[in-house]
mmCIF file of C-alpha atoms and ligand atoms in Angstrom:
data_model
loop_
_atom_site.group_PDB
_atom_site.id
_atom_site.type_symbol
_atom_site.label_atom_id
_atom_site.label_comp_id
_atom_site.label_asym_id
_atom_site.label_seq_id
_atom_site.Cartn_x
_atom_site.Cartn_y
_atom_site.Cartn_z
ATOM 1 C CA MET T 75 -70.079 1.580 -58.270
ATOM 2 C CA MET T 76 -67.063 3.606 -57.198
ATOM 3 C CA SER T 77 -63.698 2.854 -58.756
ATOM 4 C CA PRO T 78 -60.781 1.823 -56.501
ATOM 5 C CA ARG T 79 -59.354 5.312 -57.001
ATOM 6 C CA GLU T 80 -62.617 6.947 -55.858
ATOM 7 C CA LEU T 81 -62.865 4.570 -52.891
ATOM 8 C CA PHE T 82 -59.235 5.290 -51.987
ATOM 9 C CA LEU T 83 -59.801 9.022 -52.044
ATOM 10 C CA ARG T 84 -63.097 8.856 -50.190
ATOM 11 C CA HIS T 85 -62.602 6.095 -47.614
ATOM 12 C CA VAL T 86 -58.909 5.347 -47.136
ATOM 13 C CA ALA T 87 -57.435 7.623 -44.470
ATOM 14 C CA GLN T 88 -55.335 10.192 -46.257
ATOM 15 C CA THR T 89 -51.959 11.318 -44.954
ATOM 16 C CA SER T 90 -51.016 13.788 -47.664
ATOM 17 C CA GLU T 91 -52.640 16.420 -49.841
ATOM 18 C CA PHE T 92 -50.724 15.143 -52.812
ATOM 19 C CA PRO T 93 -50.665 11.321 -52.921
ATOM 20 C CA MET T 94 -49.007 9.869 -56.008
ATOM 21 C CA LEU T 95 -52.196 7.967 -56.910
ATOM 22 C CA VAL T 96 -50.426 5.350 -58.988
ATOM 23 C CA GLU T 97 -52.903 2.495 -59.274
ATOM 24 C CA VAL T 98 -51.268 -0.916 -59.082
ATOM 25 C CA ALA T 99 -52.711 -3.967 -60.801
ATOM 26 C CA ARG T 100 -49.661 -6.160 -60.367
ATOM 27 C CA ALA T 101 -45.938 -5.975 -59.716
ATOM 28 C CA GLU T 102 -43.049 -8.088 -60.912
ATOM 29 C CA GLY T 103 -39.312 -7.630 -60.490
ATOM 30 C CA VAL T 104 -38.454 -3.940 -60.782
ATOM 31 C CA TYR T 105 -41.748 -3.006 -62.418
ATOM 32 C CA LEU T 106 -45.238 -2.060 -61.287
ATOM 33 C CA TYR T 107 -48.145 -2.294 -63.748
ATOM 34 C CA GLY T 108 -51.301 -0.190 -63.755
ATOM 35 C CA PRO T 109 -54.770 -1.535 -64.639
ATOM 36 C CA ASP T 110 -54.336 -0.051 -68.126
ATOM 37 C CA GLY T 111 -51.106 -2.022 -68.539
ATOM 38 C CA LYS T 112 -48.888 1.042 -68.043
ATOM 39 C CA ARG T 113 -45.481 -0.028 -66.756
ATOM 40 C CA TYR T 114 -43.541 1.853 -64.093
ATOM 41 C CA LEU T 115 -39.913 1.261 -63.173
ATOM 42 C CA ASP T 116 -39.711 1.298 -59.379
ATOM 43 C CA LEU T 117 -36.766 3.454 -58.388
ATOM 44 C CA ILE T 118 -37.624 3.498 -54.662
ATOM 45 C CA SER T 119 -38.648 -0.106 -53.782
ATOM 46 C CA GLY T 120 -41.730 1.005 -51.818
ATOM 47 C CA ILE T 121 -39.244 2.959 -49.705
ATOM 48 C CA ALA T 122 -36.435 0.451 -49.325
ATOM 49 C CA VAL T 123 -38.681 -2.591 -48.931
ATOM 50 C CA SER T 124 -38.629 -4.533 -52.218
ATOM 51 C CA ASN T 125 -34.890 -5.163 -52.069
ATOM 52 C CA VAL T 126 -35.278 -8.493 -53.899
ATOM 53 C CA GLY T 127 -37.792 -7.057 -56.361
ATOM 54 C CA HIS T 128 -41.548 -7.348 -56.422
ATOM 55 C CA CYS T 129 -43.103 -10.793 -56.194
ATOM 56 C CA ALA T 130 -39.758 -12.566 -56.267
ATOM 57 C CA PRO T 131 -40.779 -16.138 -57.181
ATOM 58 C CA GLU T 132 -38.822 -17.599 -54.232
ATOM 59 C CA VAL T 133 -40.611 -15.300 -51.797
ATOM 60 C CA VAL T 134 -44.033 -15.942 -53.339
ATOM 61 C CA GLN T 135 -43.449 -19.684 -53.136
ATOM 62 C CA ALA T 136 -42.308 -19.486 -49.515
ATOM 63 C CA VAL T 137 -45.382 -17.437 -48.592
ATOM 64 C CA GLN T 138 -47.768 -19.770 -50.405
ATOM 65 C CA GLU T 139 -46.256 -22.912 -48.935
ATOM 66 C CA GLN T 140 -46.131 -21.568 -45.377
ATOM 67 C CA ALA T 141 -49.648 -20.077 -45.605
ATOM 68 C CA ALA T 142 -50.937 -23.495 -46.612
ATOM 69 C CA ARG T 143 -48.970 -25.222 -43.829
ATOM 70 C CA TYR T 144 -49.913 -22.911 -40.919
ATOM 71 C CA MET T 145 -50.322 -19.206 -40.319
ATOM 72 C CA HIS T 146 -50.876 -17.759 -36.865
ATOM 73 C CA THR T 147 -50.881 -20.434 -34.178
ATOM 74 C CA MET T 148 -49.913 -18.672 -30.948
ATOM 75 C CA VAL T 149 -48.692 -15.334 -29.626
ATOM 76 C CA TYR T 150 -44.976 -14.580 -29.684
ATOM 77 C CA GLY T 151 -42.529 -16.670 -27.741
ATOM 78 C CA GLU T 152 -44.483 -19.801 -26.805
ATOM 79 C CA PHE T 153 -44.584 -22.229 -29.713
ATOM 80 C CA VAL T 154 -41.693 -23.491 -31.808
ATOM 81 C CA MET T 155 -42.365 -22.481 -35.409
ATOM 82 C CA SER T 156 -39.624 -23.549 -37.776
ATOM 83 C CA PRO T 157 -39.648 -20.475 -40.115
ATOM 84 C CA GLN T 158 -39.193 -18.198 -37.091
ATOM 85 C CA ALA T 159 -36.492 -20.339 -35.482
ATOM 86 C CA GLU T 160 -34.619 -20.775 -38.776
ATOM 87 C CA LEU T 161 -34.740 -17.058 -39.523
ATOM 88 C CA ALA T 162 -33.379 -16.223 -36.060
ATOM 89 C CA GLY T 163 -30.598 -18.755 -36.636
ATOM 90 C CA ALA T 164 -29.787 -17.348 -40.074
ATOM 91 C CA LEU T 165 -29.673 -13.741 -38.865
ATOM 92 C CA THR T 166 -27.555 -14.389 -35.777
ATOM 93 C CA GLU T 167 -25.159 -16.526 -37.818
ATOM 94 C CA ARG T 168 -24.641 -13.664 -40.288
ATOM 95 C CA LEU T 169 -24.387 -11.024 -37.585
ATOM 96 C CA GLY T 170 -21.858 -12.925 -35.518
ATOM 97 C CA GLU T 171 -20.712 -12.366 -31.957
ATOM 98 C CA GLY T 172 -22.832 -10.061 -29.830
ATOM 99 C CA PHE T 173 -26.083 -10.848 -31.572
ATOM 100 C CA ASP T 174 -27.487 -14.037 -30.053
ATOM 101 C CA ARG T 175 -31.160 -13.216 -29.748
ATOM 102 C CA VAL T 176 -33.753 -11.924 -32.193
ATOM 103 C CA TYR T 177 -37.090 -10.509 -31.101
ATOM 104 C CA PHE T 178 -39.395 -10.422 -34.120
ATOM 105 C CA VAL T 179 -41.991 -7.673 -34.501
ATOM 106 C CA ASN T 180 -44.210 -6.417 -37.295
ATOM 107 C CA SER T 181 -42.728 -3.078 -38.301
ATOM 108 C CA GLY T 182 -39.840 -0.684 -37.914
ATOM 109 C CA SER T 183 -41.602 1.476 -35.340
ATOM 110 C CA GLU T 184 -42.259 -1.591 -33.225
ATOM 111 C CA ALA T 185 -38.626 -2.658 -33.414
ATOM 112 C CA CYS T 186 -37.719 0.779 -32.115
ATOM 113 C CA GLU T 187 -40.256 0.567 -29.282
ATOM 114 C CA GLY T 188 -38.908 -2.798 -28.148
ATOM 115 C CA ALA T 189 -35.299 -1.611 -28.252
ATOM 116 C CA LEU T 190 -36.002 1.529 -26.192
ATOM 117 C CA LYS T 191 -37.804 -0.469 -23.527
ATOM 118 C CA LEU T 192 -35.034 -3.055 -23.456
ATOM 119 C CA ALA T 193 -32.296 -0.421 -23.113
ATOM 120 C CA LYS T 194 -34.047 1.159 -20.128
ATOM 121 C CA LYS T 195 -34.609 -2.177 -18.463
ATOM 122 C CA PHE T 196 -31.037 -3.385 -19.018
ATOM 123 C CA THR T 197 -29.264 -0.221 -17.903
ATOM 124 C CA GLY T 198 -31.713 0.855 -15.207
ATOM 125 C CA ARG T 199 -31.392 4.353 -16.699
ATOM 126 C CA THR T 200 -34.074 6.514 -18.269
ATOM 127 C CA GLN T 201 -32.313 9.054 -20.473
ATOM 128 C CA LEU T 202 -32.391 8.445 -24.215
ATOM 129 C CA LEU T 203 -30.331 10.253 -26.818
ATOM 130 C CA ALA T 204 -31.204 10.522 -30.473
ATOM 131 C CA PHE T 205 -30.336 12.827 -33.365
ATOM 132 C CA HIS T 206 -31.767 15.883 -35.015
ATOM 133 C CA GLU T 207 -33.405 15.030 -38.388
ATOM 134 C CA SER T 208 -33.585 11.339 -37.521
ATOM 135 C CA TYR T 209 -36.567 9.102 -38.255
ATOM 136 C CA HIS T 210 -37.398 6.055 -36.145
ATOM 137 C CA GLY T 211 -41.133 5.611 -36.646
ATOM 138 C CA SER T 212 -44.555 7.050 -36.017
ATOM 139 C CA THR T 213 -45.647 5.395 -32.751
ATOM 140 C CA HIS T 214 -45.300 7.419 -29.560
ATOM 141 C CA GLY T 215 -41.951 6.064 -28.365
ATOM 142 C CA ALA T 216 -40.393 5.985 -31.830
ATOM 143 C CA LEU T 217 -41.665 9.477 -32.565
ATOM 144 C CA SER T 218 -40.258 10.656 -29.238
ATOM 145 C CA VAL T 219 -36.748 9.812 -30.448
ATOM 146 C CA THR T 220 -37.388 11.144 -33.941
ATOM 147 C CA GLY T 221 -35.659 14.492 -34.391
ATOM 148 C CA ALA T 222 -38.322 16.266 -36.389
ATOM 149 C CA PRO T 223 -40.324 18.932 -34.533
ATOM 150 C CA ASP T 224 -42.714 19.434 -37.476
ATOM 151 C CA LEU T 225 -43.693 15.735 -37.535
ATOM 152 C CA LYS T 226 -44.399 15.882 -33.795
ATOM 153 C CA GLU T 227 -46.589 18.972 -33.903
ATOM 154 C CA GLY T 228 -49.755 18.403 -31.896
ATOM 155 C CA TYR T 229 -48.855 14.903 -30.650
ATOM 156 C CA GLY T 230 -47.082 15.709 -27.382
ATOM 157 C CA PRO T 231 -46.299 15.119 -24.639
ATOM 158 C CA PHE T 232 -43.584 12.681 -25.635
ATOM 159 C CA LEU T 233 -41.312 10.362 -23.635
ATOM 160 C CA PRO T 234 -39.481 12.313 -20.955
ATOM 161 C CA GLY T 235 -35.684 12.256 -20.822
ATOM 162 C CA VAL T 236 -35.075 12.386 -24.564
ATOM 163 C CA ASN T 237 -32.399 14.727 -25.924
ATOM 164 C CA PHE T 238 -30.998 15.233 -29.390
ATOM 165 C CA LEU T 239 -27.442 15.348 -30.714
ATOM 166 C CA HIS T 240 -26.057 16.641 -34.002
ATOM 167 C CA PHE T 241 -25.085 13.857 -36.388
ATOM 168 C CA ASN T 242 -21.446 13.443 -37.398
ATOM 169 C CA ASP T 243 -20.498 16.056 -34.778
ATOM 170 C CA GLY T 244 -17.854 14.795 -32.360
ATOM 171 C CA ALA T 245 -18.314 17.735 -30.010
ATOM 172 C CA ASP T 246 -21.785 16.497 -29.047
ATOM 173 C CA LEU T 247 -20.510 13.111 -27.850
ATOM 174 C CA ALA T 248 -19.797 14.568 -24.397
ATOM 175 C CA LYS T 249 -23.583 14.733 -23.900
ATOM 176 C CA ILE T 250 -23.570 10.925 -23.644
ATOM 177 C CA THR T 251 -23.067 10.276 -19.943
ATOM 178 C CA GLU T 252 -23.504 7.711 -17.152
ATOM 179 C CA GLU T 253 -27.169 8.758 -17.094
ATOM 180 C CA THR T 254 -27.735 7.666 -20.699
ATOM 181 C CA ALA T 255 -29.619 4.425 -21.225
ATOM 182 C CA ALA T 256 -29.129 4.379 -24.978
ATOM 183 C CA VAL T 257 -28.193 6.339 -28.055
ATOM 184 C CA ILE T 258 -30.269 5.518 -31.126
ATOM 185 C CA VAL T 259 -28.854 6.328 -34.537
ATOM 186 C CA GLU T 260 -29.206 5.442 -38.212
ATOM 187 C CA PRO T 261 -25.644 4.655 -39.379
ATOM 188 C CA VAL T 262 -26.746 5.760 -42.848
ATOM 189 C CA ARG T 263 -29.578 8.203 -42.410
ATOM 190 C CA GLY T 264 -32.568 7.728 -44.657
ATOM 191 C CA GLU T 265 -35.216 10.393 -44.242
ATOM 192 C CA ALA T 266 -32.623 13.085 -43.592
ATOM 193 C CA GLY T 267 -31.947 12.747 -47.334
ATOM 194 C CA VAL T 268 -29.359 9.939 -47.279
ATOM 195 C CA VAL T 269 -26.530 11.039 -45.012
ATOM 196 C CA PRO T 270 -23.933 8.345 -44.307
ATOM 197 C CA GLY T 271 -22.211 8.445 -40.926
ATOM 198 C CA HIS T 272 -18.504 9.240 -41.060
ATOM 199 C CA PRO T 273 -16.599 6.057 -40.138
ATOM 200 C CA CYS T 274 -14.503 7.810 -37.500
ATOM 201 C CA TYR T 275 -17.602 9.464 -36.027
ATOM 202 C CA LEU T 276 -19.455 6.149 -35.665
ATOM 203 C CA ARG T 277 -16.362 4.607 -34.085
ATOM 204 C CA ALA T 278 -16.101 7.507 -31.618
ATOM 205 C CA LEU T 279 -19.813 7.154 -30.854
ATOM 206 C CA ARG T 280 -19.286 3.463 -30.124
ATOM 207 C CA GLU T 281 -16.324 4.215 -27.862
ATOM 208 C CA ARG T 282 -18.182 6.905 -25.926
ATOM 209 C CA CYS T 283 -21.180 4.618 -25.344
ATOM 210 C CA THR T 284 -18.911 1.834 -24.104
ATOM 211 C CA GLU T 285 -17.048 4.270 -21.846
ATOM 212 C CA VAL T 286 -20.193 5.407 -20.010
ATOM 213 C CA GLY T 287 -22.135 2.129 -20.190
ATOM 214 C CA ALA T 288 -24.847 3.422 -22.545
ATOM 215 C CA LEU T 289 -26.257 1.032 -25.122
ATOM 216 C CA LEU T 290 -25.769 1.880 -28.789
ATOM 217 C CA ILE T 291 -28.810 1.158 -30.941
ATOM 218 C CA PHE T 292 -28.348 1.116 -34.709
ATOM 219 C CA ASP T 293 -31.535 1.662 -36.665
ATOM 220 C CA GLU T 294 -30.856 -0.207 -39.905
ATOM 221 C CA ILE T 295 -34.522 -0.382 -40.742
ATOM 222 C CA GLN T 296 -33.924 1.489 -43.974
ATOM 223 C CA CYS T 297 -30.202 0.983 -44.591
ATOM 224 C CA GLY T 298 -30.022 -2.718 -43.668
ATOM 225 C CA MET T 299 -30.742 -5.901 -45.625
ATOM 226 C CA GLY T 300 -28.306 -5.157 -48.435
ATOM 227 C CA ARG T 301 -29.402 -1.614 -49.208
ATOM 228 C CA THR T 302 -25.907 -0.129 -48.807
ATOM 229 C CA GLY T 303 -24.183 -2.994 -50.610
ATOM 230 C CA HIS T 304 -23.464 -4.812 -47.335
ATOM 231 C CA LEU T 305 -25.963 -7.154 -45.739
ATOM 232 C CA PHE T 306 -25.933 -4.883 -42.680
ATOM 233 C CA ALA T 307 -24.718 -1.294 -42.913
ATOM 234 C CA HIS T 308 -22.665 -1.485 -39.710
ATOM 235 C CA GLN T 309 -20.566 -4.286 -41.173
ATOM 236 C CA SER T 310 -18.976 -1.847 -43.611
ATOM 237 C CA TYR T 311 -18.089 0.494 -40.736
ATOM 238 C CA ARG T 312 -16.772 -2.306 -38.525
ATOM 239 C CA VAL T 313 -18.755 -0.779 -35.665
ATOM 240 C CA ARG T 314 -21.047 -3.082 -33.719
ATOM 241 C CA PRO T 315 -24.100 -1.750 -31.942
ATOM 242 C CA ASP T 316 -25.545 -3.348 -28.807
ATOM 243 C CA ILE T 317 -29.009 -3.498 -30.341
ATOM 244 C CA LEU T 318 -29.742 -3.680 -34.055
ATOM 245 C CA LEU T 319 -33.110 -2.749 -35.596
ATOM 246 C CA LEU T 320 -34.312 -4.258 -38.864
ATOM 247 C CA ALA T 321 -37.590 -4.106 -40.797
ATOM 248 C CA LYS T 322 -38.607 -2.809 -44.244
ATOM 249 C CA GLY T 323 -36.504 -4.859 -46.715
ATOM 250 C CA MET T 324 -36.309 -7.782 -44.307
ATOM 251 C CA GLY T 325 -39.502 -9.549 -45.364
ATOM 252 C CA GLY T 326 -39.100 -9.416 -49.143
ATOM 253 C CA GLY T 327 -42.343 -7.404 -49.239
ATOM 254 C CA MET T 328 -44.037 -8.908 -46.188
ATOM 255 C CA PRO T 329 -44.323 -6.965 -42.910
ATOM 256 C CA ILE T 330 -41.700 -8.003 -40.385
ATOM 257 C CA GLY T 331 -39.136 -6.281 -38.189
ATOM 258 C CA ALA T 332 -36.744 -7.240 -35.428
ATOM 259 C CA PHE T 333 -34.591 -5.967 -32.624
ATOM 260 C CA ILE T 334 -31.502 -8.037 -32.088
ATOM 261 C CA ALA T 335 -29.111 -8.078 -29.129
ATOM 262 C CA ARG T 336 -26.809 -10.280 -27.101
ATOM 263 C CA GLU T 337 -28.236 -12.738 -24.589
ATOM 264 C CA GLU T 338 -27.183 -10.679 -21.566
ATOM 265 C CA ILE T 339 -29.374 -7.788 -22.741
ATOM 266 C CA MET T 340 -32.311 -9.669 -24.245
ATOM 267 C CA SER T 341 -32.664 -11.906 -21.169
ATOM 268 C CA LYS T 342 -34.153 -8.866 -19.396
ATOM 269 C CA LEU T 343 -37.443 -9.606 -21.154
ATOM 270 C CA VAL T 344 -37.793 -13.008 -19.510
ATOM 271 C CA LYS T 345 -38.651 -12.180 -15.889
ATOM 272 C CA ASP T 346 -39.547 -9.326 -13.508
ATOM 273 C CA PRO T 347 -41.987 -9.060 -15.171
ATOM 274 C CA VAL T 348 -42.453 -12.295 -17.032
ATOM 275 C CA LEU T 349 -43.428 -11.494 -20.646
ATOM 276 C CA GLY T 350 -41.400 -8.297 -20.648
ATOM 277 C CA HIS T 351 -42.421 -7.530 -24.203
ATOM 278 C CA ILE T 352 -45.506 -8.972 -25.853
ATOM 279 C CA SER T 353 -46.638 -9.257 -29.449
ATOM 280 C CA THR T 354 -49.490 -11.289 -30.883
ATOM 281 C CA PHE T 355 -48.246 -11.405 -34.450
ATOM 282 C CA GLY T 356 -44.496 -10.835 -34.012
ATOM 283 C CA GLY T 357 -42.554 -13.533 -35.857
ATOM 284 C CA HIS T 358 -45.538 -14.525 -37.953
ATOM 285 C CA PRO T 359 -44.499 -17.772 -39.675
ATOM 286 C CA VAL T 360 -45.525 -16.639 -43.161
ATOM 287 C CA ASN T 361 -43.534 -13.420 -42.852
ATOM 288 C CA CYS T 362 -40.548 -15.272 -41.413
ATOM 289 C CA ALA T 363 -40.657 -17.726 -44.323
ATOM 290 C CA ALA T 364 -40.718 -14.755 -46.721
ATOM 291 C CA ALA T 365 -37.787 -13.120 -44.899
ATOM 292 C CA LEU T 366 -35.767 -16.323 -45.059
ATOM 293 C CA ALA T 367 -36.450 -16.678 -48.794
ATOM 294 C CA SER T 368 -35.488 -13.049 -49.339
ATOM 295 C CA LEU T 369 -32.225 -13.446 -47.427
ATOM 296 C CA ARG T 370 -31.400 -16.580 -49.403
ATOM 297 C CA LYS T 371 -32.091 -14.742 -52.657
ATOM 298 C CA ILE T 372 -29.778 -11.854 -51.727
ATOM 299 C CA GLU T 373 -27.030 -14.384 -51.053
ATOM 300 C CA GLY T 374 -27.853 -16.977 -53.712
ATOM 301 C CA GLU T 375 -27.858 -14.412 -56.508
ATOM 302 C CA ARG T 376 -24.874 -12.553 -55.054
ATOM 303 C CA LEU T 377 -26.835 -9.334 -55.248
ATOM 304 C CA LEU T 378 -24.454 -7.432 -52.972
ATOM 305 C CA GLU T 379 -21.526 -8.035 -55.309
ATOM 306 C CA LYS T 380 -23.452 -6.300 -58.095
ATOM 307 C CA VAL T 381 -24.123 -3.135 -56.105
ATOM 308 C CA PRO T 382 -20.837 -1.260 -56.823
ATOM 309 C CA VAL T 383 -21.473 -1.326 -60.595
ATOM 310 C CA LEU T 384 -25.042 -0.102 -60.085
ATOM 311 C CA GLU T 385 -23.848 2.599 -57.689
ATOM 312 C CA GLY T 386 -21.377 3.750 -60.325
ATOM 313 C CA ILE T 387 -24.181 4.125 -62.874
ATOM 314 C CA ILE T 388 -26.148 6.343 -60.476
ATOM 315 C CA ARG T 389 -23.138 8.532 -59.690
ATOM 316 C CA ASP T 390 -22.078 8.893 -63.341
ATOM 317 C CA LYS T 391 -25.488 9.669 -64.748
ATOM 318 C CA LEU T 392 -26.480 12.120 -62.022
ATOM 319 C CA ASP T 393 -23.320 14.108 -62.541
ATOM 320 C CA VAL T 394 -25.162 16.954 -64.287
ATOM 321 C CA ALA T 395 -25.250 20.671 -63.471
ATOM 322 C CA GLU T 396 -28.893 20.616 -62.314
ATOM 323 C CA VAL T 397 -28.118 18.137 -59.500
ATOM 324 C CA LYS T 398 -26.522 20.188 -56.727
ATOM 325 C CA GLU T 399 -25.252 17.228 -54.711
ATOM 326 C CA ILE T 400 -25.350 13.441 -54.911
ATOM 327 C CA ARG T 401 -25.415 11.687 -51.543
ATOM 328 C CA GLY T 402 -25.507 7.964 -51.064
ATOM 329 C CA ARG T 403 -24.131 4.547 -50.402
ATOM 330 C CA GLY T 404 -24.829 1.370 -52.326
ATOM 331 C CA LEU T 405 -28.342 1.670 -53.717
ATOM 332 C CA MET T 406 -29.538 4.370 -51.337
ATOM 333 C CA PHE T 407 -29.183 7.802 -52.948
ATOM 334 C CA ALA T 408 -30.429 11.350 -52.860
ATOM 335 C CA ALA T 409 -30.137 13.752 -55.783
ATOM 336 C CA GLU T 410 -30.232 17.223 -54.269
ATOM 337 C CA ILE T 411 -32.226 19.699 -56.351
ATOM 338 C CA GLY T 412 -32.616 22.400 -53.715
ATOM 339 C CA ASP T 413 -36.312 23.241 -54.160
ATOM 340 C CA PHE T 414 -39.480 21.400 -53.115
ATOM 341 C CA ASP T 415 -41.735 22.626 -55.965
ATOM 342 C CA GLN T 416 -39.189 21.463 -58.488
ATOM 343 C CA VAL T 417 -38.833 18.098 -56.723
ATOM 344 C CA LEU T 418 -42.600 17.611 -56.770
ATOM 345 C CA ALA T 419 -42.773 18.503 -60.463
ATOM 346 C CA ILE T 420 -39.888 16.101 -61.196
ATOM 347 C CA ILE T 421 -41.675 13.275 -59.357
ATOM 348 C CA HIS T 422 -44.893 13.864 -61.331
ATOM 349 C CA ARG T 423 -43.060 14.072 -64.645
ATOM 350 C CA CYS T 424 -41.278 10.807 -63.815
ATOM 351 C CA VAL T 425 -44.591 9.095 -62.976
ATOM 352 C CA ASP T 426 -46.008 10.296 -66.318
ATOM 353 C CA HIS T 427 -42.958 8.771 -67.990
ATOM 354 C CA GLY T 428 -43.286 5.453 -66.136
ATOM 355 C CA LEU T 429 -40.765 5.969 -63.340
ATOM 356 C CA ILE T 430 -41.471 5.966 -59.591
ATOM 357 C CA THR T 431 -39.355 8.203 -57.413
ATOM 358 C CA ASP T 432 -40.011 10.253 -54.264
ATOM 359 C CA TRP T 433 -38.715 12.872 -51.824
ATOM 360 C CA PHE T 434 -37.622 12.430 -48.177
ATOM 361 C CA LEU T 435 -39.477 13.190 -44.951
ATOM 362 C CA HIS T 436 -36.856 15.643 -43.662
ATOM 363 C CA CYS T 437 -35.401 16.622 -46.997
ATOM 364 C CA ASP T 438 -38.069 17.594 -49.508
ATOM 365 C CA THR T 439 -35.547 19.275 -51.780
ATOM 366 C CA ALA T 440 -33.982 16.012 -52.985
ATOM 367 C CA VAL T 441 -35.135 13.090 -55.129
ATOM 368 C CA ARG T 442 -34.932 9.548 -53.729
ATOM 369 C CA ILE T 443 -33.219 6.707 -55.583
ATOM 370 C CA ALA T 444 -33.380 3.263 -53.966
ATOM 371 C CA PRO T 445 -34.229 0.636 -56.593
ATOM 372 C CA PRO T 446 -34.523 -3.095 -55.913
ATOM 373 C CA LEU T 447 -31.082 -4.703 -55.615
ATOM 374 C CA THR T 448 -32.171 -6.993 -58.464
ATOM 375 C CA ILE T 449 -32.223 -4.166 -61.016
ATOM 376 C CA THR T 450 -29.952 -4.739 -64.025
ATOM 377 C CA PRO T 451 -27.410 -2.132 -65.137
ATOM 378 C CA ALA T 452 -29.460 -1.524 -68.320
ATOM 379 C CA GLU T 453 -32.721 -1.047 -66.400
ATOM 380 C CA LEU T 454 -31.052 1.311 -63.952
ATOM 381 C CA ALA T 455 -29.392 3.316 -66.722
ATOM 382 C CA ASP T 456 -32.760 3.696 -68.489
ATOM 383 C CA GLY T 457 -34.441 4.787 -65.242
ATOM 384 C CA ILE T 458 -31.793 7.357 -64.377
ATOM 385 C CA ASP T 459 -31.961 8.705 -67.952
ATOM 386 C CA VAL T 460 -35.687 9.341 -67.470
ATOM 387 C CA LEU T 461 -34.978 10.979 -64.105
ATOM 388 C CA VAL T 462 -32.214 13.207 -65.470
ATOM 389 C CA GLU T 463 -34.440 14.285 -68.364
ATOM 390 C CA ALA T 464 -37.150 15.228 -65.852
ATOM 391 C CA ILE T 465 -34.669 17.062 -63.613
ATOM 392 C CA GLN T 466 -33.235 19.045 -66.527
ATOM 393 C CA THR T 467 -36.643 19.900 -67.977
ATOM 394 C CA ILE T 468 -38.150 20.973 -64.661
ATOM 395 C CA VAL T 469 -35.145 22.873 -63.342
ATOM 396 C CA ALA T 470 -34.992 24.779 -66.647
ATOM 397 C CA GLY T 471 -38.731 25.504 -66.633
ATOM 398 C CA VAL T 472 -39.928 25.821 -63.018
ATOM 399 C CA PRO T 473 -38.469 28.793 -61.148
ATOM 400 C CA ALA T 474 -36.846 27.840 -57.832
HETATM 401 N N1 PMP F 531 -36.551 3.749 -38.888
HETATM 402 C C1 PMP F 531 -36.181 4.146 -40.114
HETATM 403 C C2 PMP F 531 -34.747 4.494 -40.364
HETATM 404 C C3 PMP F 531 -37.121 4.228 -41.147
HETATM 405 O O1 PMP F 531 -36.743 4.622 -42.361
HETATM 406 C C4 PMP F 531 -38.463 3.870 -40.871
HETATM 407 C C5 PMP F 531 -39.521 3.951 -41.934
HETATM 408 N N2 PMP F 531 -39.356 4.946 -42.878
HETATM 409 C C6 PMP F 531 -38.807 3.458 -39.579
HETATM 410 C C7 PMP F 531 -37.823 3.406 -38.608
HETATM 411 C C8 PMP F 531 -40.219 3.089 -39.210
HETATM 412 O O2 PMP F 531 -40.577 1.909 -39.850
HETATM 413 P P1 PMP F 531 -42.141 1.518 -40.022
HETATM 414 O O3 PMP F 531 -42.719 2.505 -40.980
HETATM 415 O O4 PMP F 531 -42.099 0.107 -40.546
HETATM 416 O O5 PMP F 531 -42.757 1.595 -38.685
#
């Protein structure tokens, strides 16, 4: 009989020539455990998903209780399911004015798809603007607005009418015109290697969109749900988008996403045509129950208040000569090394030493740091010590 590792390598579709191949037997809090009992500290949260830690008891309980009560009962938008309704209420309450309606989907890419369609329908325009080195997902529409030619190789043609701007560059704002349906942007960029938007740039972007009647879409799929130390990244900038995208960390480990907008915009999905956007599983009650439990845990344990101390630990400990630049916000960081082979060697050395880290889609010269928000200062300090040891050893020994 083949082992899970053999089955994985032989029958699970592969998307990389160098998968990490960490075998997981169970996960709890900030740790993953292999079948041999080896413990790994998770410094990346399954890429910004496990914000409340792995198998948070509150989330597990919510999932178990809701799964036993009812799972799928009807496609999106017909039946009243209390976990879905309560989650929509909780999110809109925390988001405040301008966010009355939540459309639940199953992933980040899907949230992006829904938002692009909605922006076209609402504005009656077809042009979409996005940013170089952005990432919005792997489906056709989301990939169309992703600014990464290498990721798109061989998959064209893409959506027509999509153009790209340079991030944090005020000069490019003039390209947003009366023809523009929407501008989609990550206020804190993830896969570009953690690049926060400049506050004055994001404000100018907002003003320009308002001026020409283009919708502003904030993709907070990676930087939302507490990741930057604020429940939603835009709240720290005091810039409000017209449509907000969430996913990843939202479900406490379960798959759920959302696009959120004001009533005036979202009402476009109701008629002409009726069922303007359709999803069988969107707003699945078990995933909504998990998301609600996760949100309550972030607030109940005041996890956001603890982020500045944790951020300080990352900044202090990474302040070594071998790290060329530290970029980040809250618990979303990149340690720039400057060389892919060294980054890969660092990642493998960390895995050997029981620490999970990673690189970025558009920035393979930096190491990713995005631990669960539940990590303690001592756990984080230990993890960063292991990372710094790996960085120093590899940079000294592997030629750039
Ligand atoms: N937007 C951003 C900013 C992301 O980081 C990601 C996932 N890395 C996505 C969209 C796509 O999300 P998903 O993989 O759930 O489709």
